[in-house]
Amino acid sequence: MMVLRPPGVYPPQGDTALLCEVARRTDALLGARVLDVGTGTGTVALAAARCGAARVTAVDVSARAVLAARANALVRGLRLRVLRGDLFRPVAGEVFDVILANPPYVAGGRGELVPRHGTARAWDGGPDGRLLLDRIFAQAPAHLAPGGTLLVVHSALSGVEASLRALRRSGLRAAVVARRSEAFGPVMLSRAEALEARGVIGAGQRSEELVVIRAV
């Protein structure tokens, strides 16, 4: 899917495509209230709308991403409610049948907080890649309707078992429903030597496994 993407907005890549594929294979989208957390260009939210979701809400902290998602919906004649804000804050008190998320998860950041400005905000997940993941896993259950589904994509380098444990602690049943090997993109290539030195990846490793986790 070709999309409008201003500078600084995360471009749809293999993780976006994998999440969309898994979402399309489920029967949960038809007639559903859907939330896309960290929407970027709106690609995942638009896929949900095309699959027959009754109402799709997209959230992103970036003003440019919000504008991009609105523009991409407009040119396709699809209805999205696009809100600006941090994770679930713009939808406080609301519940959804399906929550989709492709959050920043690249490991190797130096700070204990994700960047508040700049392009790194679209992909930097902190030292272990889990700063946004763990917040989503802790907050999502309060926004899931009974029987609702959460689908999250991230790199296995960020810790698959850690994600499953976090979701189960939040009272959800969780399992990996898709895996795919993906060559490193520019960001991971720029961090490869540092990740090798920390033992996060093996010597010469230039690919990672992407996973989609489903929790209900």
Coordinates of C-alpha atoms in Angstrom, one line a residue:
M1 CA 0.0 0.0 0.0
M2 CA 1.5 3.3 -1.1
V3 CA 1.1 6.0 1.6
L4 CA 1.8 9.6 2.2
R5 CA 4.7 9.9 4.8
P6 CA 6.1 13.1 6.0
P7 CA 9.7 13.2 7.2
G8 CA 10.1 11.7 10.7
V9 CA 7.1 9.4 10.5
Y10 CA 7.8 5.7 10.7
P11 CA 7.7 4.1 7.2
P12 CA 5.6 0.9 6.8
Q13 CA 8.1 -2.0 6.8
G14 CA 8.1 -5.8 7.3
D15 CA 6.7 -5.6 10.8
T16 CA 3.7 -3.5 9.5
A17 CA 3.0 -5.9 6.8
L18 CA 3.2 -8.9 9.1
L19 CA 0.8 -7.3 11.6
C20 CA -1.7 -6.5 8.8
E21 CA -1.5 -10.0 7.5
V22 CA -2.3 -11.5 10.9
A23 CA -5.1 -9.0 11.5
R24 CA -6.7 -9.8 8.2
R25 CA -6.6 -13.6 8.9
T26 CA -8.7 -13.1 12.1
D27 CA -12.4 -12.9 12.1
A28 CA -12.3 -10.3 14.9
L29 CA -12.2 -7.2 12.7
L30 CA -15.6 -7.5 11.0
G31 CA -18.0 -5.1 12.8
A32 CA -15.4 -4.4 15.5
R33 CA -14.4 -1.3 17.4
V34 CA -10.7 -1.2 16.6
L35 CA -7.8 0.8 18.1
D36 CA -4.4 1.2 16.4
V37 CA -1.9 2.4 19.0
G38 CA 1.1 4.2 17.5
T39 CA -0.4 4.4 14.0
G40 CA 2.3 6.2 12.1
T41 CA 1.1 6.6 8.6
G42 CA -2.2 4.9 9.5
T43 CA -1.4 1.8 7.4
V44 CA -2.6 -0.8 10.0
A45 CA -5.7 1.3 10.9
L46 CA -6.6 1.5 7.2
A47 CA -6.2 -2.2 6.8
A48 CA -8.7 -2.7 9.7
A49 CA -11.1 -0.4 8.1
R50 CA -10.9 -2.2 4.8
C51 CA -11.6 -5.5 6.6
G52 CA -15.0 -4.2 7.7
A53 CA -14.3 -2.8 11.2
A54 CA -17.3 -0.8 12.3
R55 CA -15.2 2.0 13.8
V56 CA -11.4 2.5 13.7
T57 CA -9.5 4.8 16.1
A58 CA -5.9 5.6 15.5
V59 CA -3.6 7.2 18.0
D60 CA 0.0 8.6 17.7
V61 CA 2.0 11.0 19.8
S62 CA 3.5 12.6 16.7
A63 CA 1.6 15.5 15.1
R64 CA 3.1 14.6 11.7
A65 CA 1.9 11.0 12.1
V66 CA -1.6 12.2 12.9
L67 CA -1.7 14.4 9.8
A68 CA -0.3 11.6 7.7
A69 CA -2.9 9.1 8.9
R70 CA -5.8 11.5 8.3
A71 CA -4.5 12.3 4.8
N72 CA -4.0 8.6 3.9
A73 CA -7.6 7.9 5.1
L74 CA -9.0 10.8 3.1
V75 CA -7.4 9.9 -0.2
R76 CA -8.8 6.3 0.2
G77 CA -12.2 7.4 1.2
L78 CA -12.0 5.5 4.5
R79 CA -13.2 6.7 7.9
L80 CA -10.7 6.9 10.7
R81 CA -10.8 8.8 14.0
V82 CA -7.2 9.9 14.4
L83 CA -6.2 11.3 17.8
R84 CA -2.9 12.7 19.0
G85 CA -1.5 11.6 22.4
D86 CA 0.5 9.1 24.4
L87 CA -0.6 5.5 23.9
F88 CA -4.1 5.1 25.5
R89 CA -4.4 8.6 27.0
P90 CA -6.5 10.0 24.2
V91 CA -9.0 7.1 24.6
A92 CA -9.3 7.1 28.4
G93 CA -12.4 5.3 29.5
E94 CA -13.1 3.7 26.1
V95 CA -13.0 0.0 25.3
F96 CA -12.4 -1.8 22.0
D97 CA -12.9 -5.2 20.5
V98 CA -9.5 -5.2 18.9
I99 CA -6.3 -3.4 19.7
L100 CA -3.4 -3.4 17.3
A101 CA 0.1 -2.1 18.0
N102 CA 3.4 -1.9 16.2
P103 CA 5.3 0.2 18.8
P104 CA 8.9 1.4 18.9
Y105 CA 10.9 -1.7 20.0
V106 CA 14.5 -1.2 18.7
A107 CA 16.9 -2.0 21.5
G108 CA 20.0 -0.1 22.3
G109 CA 18.8 3.3 23.4
R110 CA 20.8 4.9 26.1
G111 CA 18.1 6.5 28.2
E112 CA 15.5 5.1 30.5
L113 CA 12.9 7.2 28.7
V114 CA 12.0 7.1 25.1
P115 CA 12.9 10.2 23.0
R116 CA 10.3 12.9 23.2
H117 CA 11.4 14.6 20.0
G118 CA 13.1 13.7 16.7
T119 CA 13.0 10.8 14.3
A120 CA 14.2 8.2 16.9
R121 CA 10.9 8.5 18.7
A122 CA 9.4 6.4 15.9
W123 CA 11.6 3.4 16.6
D124 CA 13.6 3.7 19.9
G125 CA 12.4 1.3 22.5
G126 CA 15.1 2.0 25.1
P127 CA 18.0 -0.1 26.3
D128 CA 16.2 -3.4 25.9
G129 CA 13.5 -2.4 23.5
R130 CA 10.7 -2.8 26.0
L131 CA 9.9 0.7 27.3
L132 CA 6.8 1.1 25.2
L133 CA 6.0 -2.6 25.0
D134 CA 5.6 -3.0 28.7
R135 CA 3.5 0.1 29.0
I136 CA 1.1 -1.3 26.3
F137 CA 0.9 -4.7 28.0
A138 CA 0.0 -3.1 31.3
Q139 CA -2.5 -0.6 30.0
A140 CA -4.3 -2.5 27.2
P141 CA -6.5 -4.8 29.4
A142 CA -8.4 -1.8 30.7
H143 CA -9.3 -0.9 27.1
L144 CA -10.3 -4.4 25.9
A145 CA -14.0 -5.3 25.8
P146 CA -14.9 -8.7 27.1
G147 CA -13.5 -11.3 24.7
G148 CA -11.4 -8.6 23.0
T149 CA -8.2 -9.3 21.2
L150 CA -4.8 -7.6 21.4
L151 CA -2.3 -8.0 18.5
V152 CA 1.2 -6.7 18.9
V153 CA 4.2 -7.1 16.6
H154 CA 7.8 -6.7 17.8
S155 CA 11.3 -8.1 17.4
A156 CA 12.3 -11.3 19.2
L157 CA 15.4 -9.4 20.3
S158 CA 13.1 -7.5 22.6
G159 CA 12.2 -10.7 24.5
V160 CA 9.3 -12.9 23.5
E161 CA 9.0 -14.7 26.8
A162 CA 9.1 -11.4 28.6
S163 CA 6.1 -10.2 26.6
L164 CA 4.1 -13.3 27.2
R165 CA 4.8 -13.1 31.0
A166 CA 3.8 -9.4 31.0
L167 CA 0.5 -10.1 29.3
R168 CA -0.3 -13.1 31.5
R169 CA 0.4 -10.9 34.6
S170 CA -2.2 -8.5 33.2
G171 CA -4.7 -11.3 33.1
L172 CA -4.7 -12.1 29.4
R173 CA -4.1 -15.4 27.6
A174 CA -1.2 -14.8 25.2
A175 CA 0.6 -16.8 22.5
V176 CA 2.8 -16.1 19.5
V177 CA 0.7 -16.5 16.4
A178 CA 3.2 -15.5 13.7
R179 CA 7.0 -15.4 13.1
R180 CA 9.0 -14.1 10.2
S181 CA 12.7 -13.5 9.6
E182 CA 13.5 -9.9 8.5
A183 CA 16.8 -8.4 7.3
F184 CA 18.1 -5.5 9.4
G185 CA 16.9 -2.1 8.2
P186 CA 19.1 1.1 8.4
V187 CA 18.4 1.6 12.1
M188 CA 19.4 -1.9 13.2
L189 CA 22.4 -1.8 10.9
S190 CA 23.6 1.3 12.5
R191 CA 23.3 -0.4 16.0
A192 CA 24.6 -3.8 15.0
E193 CA 28.1 -3.4 16.3
A194 CA 26.9 -2.1 19.6
L195 CA 24.4 -4.9 19.9
E196 CA 27.1 -7.5 19.1
A197 CA 29.3 -6.0 21.9
R198 CA 26.4 -6.4 24.4
G199 CA 25.7 -10.0 23.3
V200 CA 22.2 -9.1 22.1
I201 CA 23.0 -10.5 18.6
G202 CA 25.6 -12.9 17.4
A203 CA 28.8 -11.9 15.5
G204 CA 27.8 -11.0 11.9
Q205 CA 24.1 -11.3 12.6
R206 CA 22.2 -9.0 10.3
S207 CA 18.6 -10.2 10.6
E208 CA 16.0 -10.6 13.3
E209 CA 12.9 -12.6 13.9
L210 CA 9.6 -10.6 14.0
V211 CA 6.8 -12.0 16.1
V212 CA 3.1 -11.2 16.4
I213 CA 1.6 -11.9 19.8
R214 CA -2.1 -12.4 20.3
A215 CA -3.7 -11.9 23.7
V216 CA -7.3 -12.2 24.7

